[in-house]
Amino acid sequence: QVQLVESGGGLVQVGGSLRLSCAASGLTFSRHVMAWFRQAPGKEREFVTAISWTAVKTYYADSVKGRFTISRDNAKNTVYLQMNSLKPDDTALYYCAATEIATVVTSRGAYNYWGQGTQVTVSS
């Protein structure tokens, strides 16, 4: 059974930083593209960033480019999201996702597995 468990969310002030983690089990982690999505209240779930199997390729939504960094540790079956210069618009439930598709994709429908989410709240 595949499990993705996010952690690291919390309350932070504008301009602050957080590091999210997602621990995966039950899948061949090194053969899955990993991604982060987020969903704010009343809005659709949106793509944030994704990383290829060996971390050679990454892709970011324009709204987070230059502020967020995705990384992965295949030895630990974990993907990370370093979030800096946080803004109130970054407030959302952040989800980790995995896909067996071999290329970095941004479509929500392409991802087979999802975590339960971790809440990030940025206060002004």
Short mmCIF file of N, CA, C and O in Angstrom, two decimals:
data_model
loop_
_atom_site.label_atom_id
_atom_site.label_comp_id
_atom_site.label_asym_id
_atom_site.label_seq_id
_atom_site.Cartn_x
_atom_site.Cartn_y
_atom_site.Cartn_z
N GLN A 1 0.85 -1.20 0.00
CA GLN A 1 0.00 0.00 0.00
C GLN A 1 0.88 1.24 0.00
O GLN A 1 1.76 1.39 0.83
N VAL A 2 0.61 2.13 -0.95
CA VAL A 2 1.40 3.34 -1.06
C VAL A 2 0.95 4.35 -0.02
O VAL A 2 -0.25 4.57 0.18
N GLN A 3 1.93 4.94 0.64
CA GLN A 3 1.64 6.01 1.60
C GLN A 3 2.58 7.18 1.36
O GLN A 3 3.79 6.98 1.20
N LEU A 4 2.01 8.37 1.34
CA LEU A 4 2.78 9.61 1.29
C LEU A 4 2.37 10.41 2.51
O LEU A 4 1.18 10.72 2.68
N VAL A 5 3.35 10.74 3.35
CA VAL A 5 3.05 11.43 4.60
C VAL A 5 3.83 12.75 4.64
O VAL A 5 5.06 12.75 4.73
N GLU A 6 3.07 13.83 4.61
CA GLU A 6 3.68 15.16 4.65
C GLU A 6 3.87 15.62 6.10
O GLU A 6 3.10 15.23 6.99
N SER A 7 4.87 16.47 6.27
CA SER A 7 5.10 17.09 7.59
C SER A 7 5.82 18.41 7.36
O SER A 7 6.31 18.69 6.27
N GLY A 8 5.85 19.21 8.43
CA GLY A 8 6.62 20.45 8.38
C GLY A 8 5.79 21.71 8.21
O GLY A 8 6.34 22.81 8.23
N GLY A 9 4.49 21.56 8.04
CA GLY A 9 3.66 22.75 7.91
C GLY A 9 3.54 23.48 9.23
O GLY A 9 3.96 23.00 10.28
N GLY A 10 2.94 24.68 9.16
CA GLY A 10 2.76 25.45 10.38
C GLY A 10 2.39 26.88 10.08
O GLY A 10 2.06 27.23 8.95
N LEU A 11 2.47 27.69 11.13
CA LEU A 11 2.17 29.12 11.03
C LEU A 11 3.48 29.90 10.98
O LEU A 11 4.36 29.69 11.82
N VAL A 12 3.58 30.78 10.01
CA VAL A 12 4.80 31.56 9.84
C VAL A 12 4.43 32.97 9.43
O VAL A 12 3.39 33.19 8.81
N GLN A 13 5.28 33.91 9.77
CA GLN A 13 5.01 35.30 9.39
C GLN A 13 5.46 35.56 7.95
O GLN A 13 6.31 34.84 7.40
N VAL A 14 4.93 36.62 7.39
CA VAL A 14 5.33 37.03 6.04
C VAL A 14 6.85 37.19 5.98
O VAL A 14 7.46 37.77 6.88
N GLY A 15 7.43 36.64 4.92
CA GLY A 15 8.87 36.70 4.75
C GLY A 15 9.62 35.56 5.38
O GLY A 15 10.84 35.41 5.17
N GLY A 16 8.92 34.74 6.14
CA GLY A 16 9.55 33.62 6.81
C GLY A 16 9.75 32.42 5.90
O GLY A 16 9.45 32.47 4.70
N SER A 17 10.25 31.35 6.51
CA SER A 17 10.55 30.13 5.76
C SER A 17 9.98 28.90 6.45
O SER A 17 9.81 28.89 7.68
N LEU A 18 9.71 27.89 5.64
CA LEU A 18 9.31 26.58 6.14
C LEU A 18 9.91 25.53 5.22
O LEU A 18 10.11 25.78 4.03
N ARG A 19 10.13 24.36 5.78
CA ARG A 19 10.58 23.23 4.98
C ARG A 19 9.60 22.08 5.17
O ARG A 19 9.46 21.56 6.28
N LEU A 20 8.96 21.70 4.09
CA LEU A 20 8.05 20.57 4.11
C LEU A 20 8.79 19.29 3.72
O LEU A 20 9.70 19.33 2.90
N SER A 21 8.35 18.19 4.29
CA SER A 21 8.89 16.87 3.94
C SER A 21 7.75 15.95 3.57
O SER A 21 6.63 16.11 4.06
N CYS A 22 8.04 15.00 2.72
CA CYS A 22 7.06 13.98 2.35
C CYS A 22 7.78 12.65 2.31
O CYS A 22 8.65 12.43 1.46
N ALA A 23 7.41 11.79 3.23
CA ALA A 23 8.01 10.46 3.31
C ALA A 23 7.13 9.46 2.57
O ALA A 23 5.92 9.37 2.85
N ALA A 24 7.73 8.73 1.65
CA ALA A 24 6.97 7.79 0.82
C ALA A 24 7.30 6.35 1.20
O ALA A 24 8.43 6.04 1.58
N SER A 25 6.30 5.50 1.08
CA SER A 25 6.50 4.07 1.31
C SER A 25 5.55 3.30 0.39
O SER A 25 4.54 3.83 -0.07
N GLY A 26 5.90 2.03 0.15
CA GLY A 26 5.04 1.18 -0.66
C GLY A 26 5.17 1.37 -2.15
O GLY A 26 4.37 0.83 -2.92
N LEU A 27 6.17 2.14 -2.59
CA LEU A 27 6.41 2.33 -4.02
C LEU A 27 7.90 2.42 -4.27
O LEU A 27 8.67 2.63 -3.32
N THR A 28 8.28 2.23 -5.53
CA THR A 28 9.69 2.37 -5.89
C THR A 28 9.94 3.87 -6.07
O THR A 28 9.77 4.43 -7.15
N PHE A 29 10.36 4.47 -4.99
CA PHE A 29 10.43 5.94 -4.92
C PHE A 29 11.28 6.51 -6.04
O PHE A 29 10.90 7.50 -6.67
N SER A 30 12.40 5.88 -6.30
CA SER A 30 13.35 6.43 -7.29
C SER A 30 12.83 6.36 -8.72
O SER A 30 13.45 6.89 -9.63
N ARG A 31 11.69 5.70 -8.91
CA ARG A 31 11.06 5.59 -10.23
C ARG A 31 9.77 6.37 -10.31
O ARG A 31 8.91 6.08 -11.15
N HIS A 32 9.62 7.34 -9.43
CA HIS A 32 8.43 8.18 -9.45
C HIS A 32 8.82 9.65 -9.49
O HIS A 32 9.68 10.09 -8.71
N VAL A 33 8.21 10.38 -10.40
CA VAL A 33 8.28 11.83 -10.34
C VAL A 33 7.46 12.27 -9.13
O VAL A 33 6.35 11.76 -8.90
N MET A 34 8.03 13.19 -8.37
CA MET A 34 7.36 13.68 -7.16
C MET A 34 6.99 15.15 -7.34
O MET A 34 7.71 15.90 -8.02
N ALA A 35 5.90 15.53 -6.71
CA ALA A 35 5.42 16.90 -6.88
C ALA A 35 4.78 17.41 -5.61
O ALA A 35 4.40 16.63 -4.72
N TRP A 36 4.65 18.70 -5.55
CA TRP A 36 3.87 19.37 -4.51
C TRP A 36 2.76 20.17 -5.20
O TRP A 36 3.00 20.88 -6.19
N PHE A 37 1.57 20.03 -4.64
CA PHE A 37 0.42 20.83 -5.03
C PHE A 37 -0.07 21.56 -3.79
O PHE A 37 0.30 21.22 -2.67
N ARG A 38 -0.93 22.54 -3.99
CA ARG A 38 -1.51 23.22 -2.84
C ARG A 38 -2.95 23.62 -3.16
O ARG A 38 -3.31 23.81 -4.32
N GLN A 39 -3.72 23.75 -2.10
CA GLN A 39 -5.12 24.13 -2.25
C GLN A 39 -5.50 25.11 -1.15
O GLN A 39 -5.44 24.77 0.04
N ALA A 40 -5.87 26.30 -1.56
CA ALA A 40 -6.33 27.32 -0.63
C ALA A 40 -7.85 27.20 -0.49
O ALA A 40 -8.52 26.68 -1.39
N PRO A 41 -8.40 27.69 0.61
CA PRO A 41 -9.85 27.61 0.80
C PRO A 41 -10.61 28.25 -0.36
O PRO A 41 -10.31 29.37 -0.77
N GLY A 42 -11.59 27.51 -0.88
CA GLY A 42 -12.41 28.03 -1.96
C GLY A 42 -11.76 28.02 -3.32
O GLY A 42 -12.35 28.51 -4.29
N LYS A 43 -10.56 27.46 -3.42
CA LYS A 43 -9.85 27.44 -4.70
C LYS A 43 -9.55 26.00 -5.11
O LYS A 43 -9.59 25.08 -4.30
N GLU A 44 -9.20 25.86 -6.39
CA GLU A 44 -8.84 24.54 -6.89
C GLU A 44 -7.41 24.19 -6.45
O GLU A 44 -6.59 25.07 -6.19
N ARG A 45 -7.15 22.90 -6.42
CA ARG A 45 -5.80 22.44 -6.12
C ARG A 45 -4.90 22.81 -7.30
O ARG A 45 -5.24 22.54 -8.44
N GLU A 46 -3.77 23.42 -7.00
CA GLU A 46 -2.89 23.89 -8.04
C GLU A 46 -1.49 23.32 -7.91
O GLU A 46 -1.01 23.04 -6.81
N PHE A 47 -0.86 23.19 -9.06
CA PHE A 47 0.51 22.69 -9.12
C PHE A 47 1.46 23.72 -8.54
O PHE A 47 1.34 24.92 -8.79
N VAL A 48 2.45 23.23 -7.77
CA VAL A 48 3.48 24.10 -7.21
C VAL A 48 4.84 23.79 -7.84
O VAL A 48 5.49 24.67 -8.39
N THR A 49 5.26 22.53 -7.76
CA THR A 49 6.57 22.16 -8.26
C THR A 49 6.66 20.64 -8.41
O THR A 49 5.91 19.91 -7.77
N ALA A 50 7.60 20.19 -9.24
CA ALA A 50 7.82 18.76 -9.42
C ALA A 50 9.29 18.51 -9.70
O ALA A 50 10.02 19.41 -10.14
N ILE A 51 9.70 17.25 -9.45
CA ILE A 51 11.10 16.88 -9.60
C ILE A 51 11.19 15.50 -10.24
O ILE A 51 10.41 14.61 -9.92
N SER A 52 12.14 15.35 -11.15
CA SER A 52 12.29 14.09 -11.86
C SER A 52 12.94 13.03 -10.97
O SER A 52 13.34 13.29 -9.85
N TRP A 53 13.01 11.81 -11.52
CA TRP A 53 13.50 10.66 -10.75
C TRP A 53 14.84 10.94 -10.06
O TRP A 53 15.03 10.60 -8.90
N THR A 54 15.78 11.48 -10.84
CA THR A 54 17.13 11.66 -10.32
C THR A 54 17.42 13.11 -9.97
O THR A 54 18.57 13.48 -9.76
N ALA A 55 16.36 13.92 -9.92
CA ALA A 55 16.47 15.33 -9.55
C ALA A 55 17.19 16.18 -10.59
O ALA A 55 17.53 17.33 -10.32
N VAL A 56 17.38 15.64 -11.77
CA VAL A 56 18.02 16.42 -12.83
C VAL A 56 17.10 17.54 -13.31
O VAL A 56 17.54 18.63 -13.63
N LYS A 57 15.79 17.24 -13.34
CA LYS A 57 14.84 18.24 -13.83
C LYS A 57 13.87 18.65 -12.73
O LYS A 57 13.36 17.81 -11.98
N THR A 58 13.64 19.94 -12.65
CA THR A 58 12.62 20.47 -11.75
C THR A 58 11.78 21.46 -12.52
O THR A 58 12.21 22.01 -13.54
N TYR A 59 10.57 21.68 -12.02
CA TYR A 59 9.67 22.63 -12.67
C TYR A 59 8.88 23.34 -11.59
O TYR A 59 8.45 22.70 -10.62
N TYR A 60 8.70 24.65 -11.76
CA TYR A 60 8.02 25.45 -10.75
C TYR A 60 6.90 26.27 -11.37
O TYR A 60 7.02 26.78 -12.49
N ALA A 61 5.85 26.44 -10.61
CA ALA A 61 4.83 27.41 -10.99
C ALA A 61 5.44 28.80 -10.92
O ALA A 61 6.31 29.07 -10.08
N ASP A 62 4.98 29.69 -11.76
CA ASP A 62 5.54 31.05 -11.79
C ASP A 62 5.39 31.73 -10.44
O ASP A 62 6.25 32.53 -10.05
N SER A 63 4.33 31.42 -9.73
CA SER A 63 4.06 32.10 -8.46
C SER A 63 5.07 31.79 -7.36
O SER A 63 5.17 32.52 -6.38
N VAL A 64 5.83 30.70 -7.52
CA VAL A 64 6.79 30.32 -6.48
C VAL A 64 8.23 30.31 -6.97
O VAL A 64 9.15 30.10 -6.18
N LYS A 65 8.41 30.55 -8.26
CA LYS A 65 9.75 30.49 -8.83
C LYS A 65 10.67 31.49 -8.13
O LYS A 65 10.31 32.65 -7.92
N GLY A 66 11.85 31.02 -7.75
CA GLY A 66 12.81 31.88 -7.07
C GLY A 66 12.64 31.91 -5.57
O GLY A 66 13.52 32.42 -4.85
N ARG A 67 11.54 31.38 -5.07
CA ARG A 67 11.30 31.38 -3.62
C ARG A 67 11.26 29.96 -3.04
O ARG A 67 11.65 29.73 -1.91
N PHE A 68 10.76 29.02 -3.84
CA PHE A 68 10.62 27.64 -3.38
C PHE A 68 11.64 26.76 -4.09
O PHE A 68 11.98 26.99 -5.25
N THR A 69 12.10 25.72 -3.37
CA THR A 69 13.02 24.76 -3.95
C THR A 69 12.59 23.35 -3.59
O THR A 69 12.40 23.04 -2.41
N ILE A 70 12.45 22.52 -4.60
CA ILE A 70 12.12 21.12 -4.38
C ILE A 70 13.40 20.30 -4.46
O ILE A 70 14.29 20.60 -5.26
N SER A 71 13.47 19.27 -3.63
CA SER A 71 14.62 18.37 -3.67
C SER A 71 14.14 16.99 -3.23
O SER A 71 13.03 16.84 -2.71
N ARG A 72 14.99 16.00 -3.46
CA ARG A 72 14.61 14.65 -3.05
C ARG A 72 15.84 13.89 -2.60
O ARG A 72 16.96 14.15 -3.07
N ASP A 73 15.60 12.90 -1.73
CA ASP A 73 16.64 12.01 -1.26
C ASP A 73 16.13 10.60 -1.51
O ASP A 73 15.31 10.09 -0.73
N ASN A 74 16.60 9.98 -2.58
CA ASN A 74 16.08 8.66 -2.94
C ASN A 74 16.50 7.58 -1.94
O ASN A 74 15.84 6.55 -1.82
N ALA A 75 17.56 7.82 -1.22
CA ALA A 75 17.98 6.85 -0.20
C ALA A 75 17.04 6.87 1.00
O ALA A 75 16.90 5.87 1.71
N LYS A 76 16.37 8.00 1.20
CA LYS A 76 15.44 8.13 2.33
C LYS A 76 13.98 8.12 1.90
O LYS A 76 13.09 8.30 2.72
N ASN A 77 13.75 7.95 0.59
CA ASN A 77 12.37 7.95 0.07
C ASN A 77 11.61 9.20 0.50
O ASN A 77 10.43 9.13 0.88
N THR A 78 12.27 10.32 0.40
CA THR A 78 11.69 11.57 0.89
C THR A 78 11.89 12.69 -0.13
O THR A 78 12.97 12.81 -0.72
N VAL A 79 10.86 13.50 -0.27
CA VAL A 79 10.94 14.70 -1.08
C VAL A 79 10.70 15.90 -0.17
O VAL A 79 9.95 15.81 0.81
N TYR A 80 11.38 17.00 -0.48
CA TYR A 80 11.33 18.18 0.36
C TYR A 80 10.84 19.39 -0.44
O TYR A 80 11.00 19.46 -1.66
N LEU A 81 10.30 20.36 0.30
CA LEU A 81 9.97 21.63 -0.30
C LEU A 81 10.44 22.73 0.64
O LEU A 81 9.87 22.91 1.72
N GLN A 82 11.49 23.41 0.23
CA GLN A 82 11.99 24.56 0.98
C GLN A 82 11.27 25.79 0.49
O GLN A 82 11.33 26.13 -0.70
N MET A 83 10.59 26.48 1.40
CA MET A 83 9.79 27.65 1.04
C MET A 83 10.36 28.87 1.76
O MET A 83 10.38 28.90 3.00
N ASN A 84 10.81 29.82 0.99
CA ASN A 84 11.37 31.06 1.54
C ASN A 84 10.54 32.25 1.09
O ASN A 84 9.73 32.15 0.17
N SER A 85 10.75 33.36 1.77
CA SER A 85 10.04 34.62 1.42
C SER A 85 8.54 34.38 1.29
O SER A 85 7.91 34.79 0.31
N LEU A 86 7.98 33.73 2.28
CA LEU A 86 6.57 33.35 2.20
C LEU A 86 5.66 34.56 2.22
O LEU A 86 5.94 35.58 2.87
N LYS A 87 4.56 34.43 1.49
CA LYS A 87 3.57 35.48 1.35
C LYS A 87 2.22 34.97 1.83
O LYS A 87 1.99 33.75 1.84
N PRO A 88 1.30 35.86 2.17
CA PRO A 88 -0.05 35.40 2.57
C PRO A 88 -0.72 34.53 1.50
O PRO A 88 -1.45 33.60 1.84
N ASP A 89 -0.45 34.80 0.23
CA ASP A 89 -1.03 34.00 -0.85
C ASP A 89 -0.51 32.57 -0.87
O ASP A 89 -1.07 31.72 -1.58
N ASP A 90 0.54 32.29 -0.13
CA ASP A 90 1.05 30.92 -0.05
C ASP A 90 0.27 30.08 0.96
O ASP A 90 0.50 28.87 1.06
N THR A 91 -0.62 30.70 1.70
CA THR A 91 -1.43 29.97 2.67
C THR A 91 -2.29 28.95 1.95
O THR A 91 -3.06 29.29 1.04
N ALA A 92 -2.14 27.69 2.35
CA ALA A 92 -2.87 26.60 1.69
C ALA A 92 -2.56 25.29 2.39
O ALA A 92 -1.65 25.21 3.22
N LEU A 93 -3.31 24.28 1.99
CA LEU A 93 -2.99 22.90 2.37
C LEU A 93 -2.07 22.37 1.27
O LEU A 93 -2.43 22.41 0.09
N TYR A 94 -0.89 21.92 1.67
CA TYR A 94 0.12 21.47 0.72
C TYR A 94 0.11 19.95 0.65
O TYR A 94 0.23 19.27 1.68
N TYR A 95 0.01 19.44 -0.58
CA TYR A 95 -0.06 18.01 -0.82
C TYR A 95 1.18 17.52 -1.56
O TYR A 95 1.64 18.16 -2.52
N CYS A 96 1.65 16.37 -1.16
CA CYS A 96 2.70 15.65 -1.88
C CYS A 96 2.01 14.67 -2.83
O CYS A 96 0.97 14.10 -2.50
N ALA A 97 2.59 14.49 -4.02
CA ALA A 97 2.00 13.58 -4.99
C ALA A 97 3.10 12.84 -5.75
O ALA A 97 4.22 13.34 -5.87
N ALA A 98 2.74 11.67 -6.25
CA ALA A 98 3.69 10.84 -6.99
C ALA A 98 3.04 10.31 -8.25
O ALA A 98 1.86 9.98 -8.26
N THR A 99 3.85 10.21 -9.31
CA THR A 99 3.36 9.65 -10.56
C THR A 99 4.38 8.69 -11.14
O THR A 99 5.58 8.89 -11.00
N GLU A 100 3.86 7.67 -11.82
CA GLU A 100 4.72 6.71 -12.49
C GLU A 100 5.13 7.19 -13.88
O GLU A 100 5.96 6.57 -14.54
N ILE A 101 4.56 8.28 -14.32
CA ILE A 101 4.95 8.86 -15.60
C ILE A 101 6.40 9.30 -15.49
O ILE A 101 6.80 9.90 -14.49
N ALA A 102 7.18 9.03 -16.54
CA ALA A 102 8.62 9.21 -16.44
C ALA A 102 9.09 10.65 -16.60
O ALA A 102 10.24 10.94 -16.32
N THR A 103 8.21 11.53 -17.02
CA THR A 103 8.62 12.92 -17.23
C THR A 103 7.93 13.82 -16.21
O THR A 103 6.89 13.46 -15.65
N VAL A 104 8.51 14.99 -15.99
CA VAL A 104 7.91 15.95 -15.06
C VAL A 104 6.63 16.49 -15.67
O VAL A 104 6.64 17.01 -16.78
N VAL A 105 5.54 16.35 -14.95
CA VAL A 105 4.24 16.80 -15.43
C VAL A 105 3.59 17.70 -14.40
O VAL A 105 3.84 17.56 -13.20
N THR A 106 2.74 18.60 -14.86
CA THR A 106 2.12 19.55 -13.95
C THR A 106 0.63 19.29 -13.73
O THR A 106 0.02 19.92 -12.87
N SER A 107 0.07 18.40 -14.52
CA SER A 107 -1.36 18.14 -14.44
C SER A 107 -1.71 17.31 -13.22
O SER A 107 -1.09 16.26 -12.95
N ARG A 108 -2.69 17.76 -12.49
CA ARG A 108 -3.12 17.04 -11.28
C ARG A 108 -3.55 15.62 -11.61
O ARG A 108 -3.26 14.69 -10.85
N GLY A 109 -4.21 15.44 -12.73
CA GLY A 109 -4.72 14.13 -13.11
C GLY A 109 -3.63 13.11 -13.43
O GLY A 109 -3.91 11.91 -13.48
N ALA A 110 -2.41 13.57 -13.63
CA ALA A 110 -1.32 12.66 -13.96
C ALA A 110 -0.74 11.96 -12.74
O ALA A 110 0.01 11.01 -12.88
N TYR A 111 -1.10 12.40 -11.58
CA TYR A 111 -0.51 11.88 -10.35
C TYR A 111 -1.39 10.78 -9.74
O TYR A 111 -2.58 10.98 -9.54
N ASN A 112 -0.73 9.64 -9.49
CA ASN A 112 -1.45 8.45 -9.02
C ASN A 112 -1.69 8.45 -7.52
O ASN A 112 -2.69 7.91 -7.04
N TYR A 113 -0.74 8.99 -6.79
CA TYR A 113 -0.76 8.87 -5.34
C TYR A 113 -0.66 10.24 -4.68
O TYR A 113 0.07 11.12 -5.16
N TRP A 114 -1.38 10.37 -3.57
CA TRP A 114 -1.47 11.65 -2.87
C TRP A 114 -1.34 11.45 -1.36
O TRP A 114 -1.82 10.45 -0.83
N GLY A 115 -0.74 12.44 -0.72
CA GLY A 115 -0.74 12.46 0.74
C GLY A 115 -1.99 13.15 1.25
O GLY A 115 -2.85 13.58 0.47
N GLN A 116 -2.05 13.27 2.58
CA GLN A 116 -3.22 13.89 3.21
C GLN A 116 -3.09 15.40 3.33
O GLN A 116 -4.07 16.09 3.60
N GLY A 117 -1.89 15.90 3.14
CA GLY A 117 -1.68 17.34 3.18
C GLY A 117 -1.16 17.85 4.51
O GLY A 117 -1.38 17.24 5.56
N THR A 118 -0.46 18.97 4.44
CA THR A 118 0.02 19.66 5.63
C THR A 118 -0.30 21.14 5.46
O THR A 118 -0.08 21.72 4.39
N GLN A 119 -0.81 21.75 6.52
CA GLN A 119 -1.29 23.13 6.42
C GLN A 119 -0.14 24.12 6.58
O GLN A 119 0.67 24.01 7.52
N VAL A 120 -0.11 25.08 5.68
CA VAL A 120 0.83 26.20 5.76
C VAL A 120 0.01 27.48 5.85
O VAL A 120 -0.84 27.73 4.99
N THR A 121 0.25 28.24 6.90
CA THR A 121 -0.45 29.50 7.08
C THR A 121 0.56 30.62 7.24
O THR A 121 1.43 30.56 8.11
N VAL A 122 0.44 31.63 6.39
CA VAL A 122 1.36 32.77 6.42
C VAL A 122 0.58 33.97 6.91
O VAL A 122 -0.39 34.40 6.28
N SER A 123 1.01 34.49 8.03
CA SER A 123 0.28 35.60 8.63
C SER A 123 0.97 36.92 8.36
O SER A 123 2.21 37.00 8.29
N SER A 124 0.13 37.94 8.17
CA SER A 124 0.68 39.28 7.94
C SER A 124 0.51 40.11 9.21
O SER A 124 1.08 41.16 9.34
#
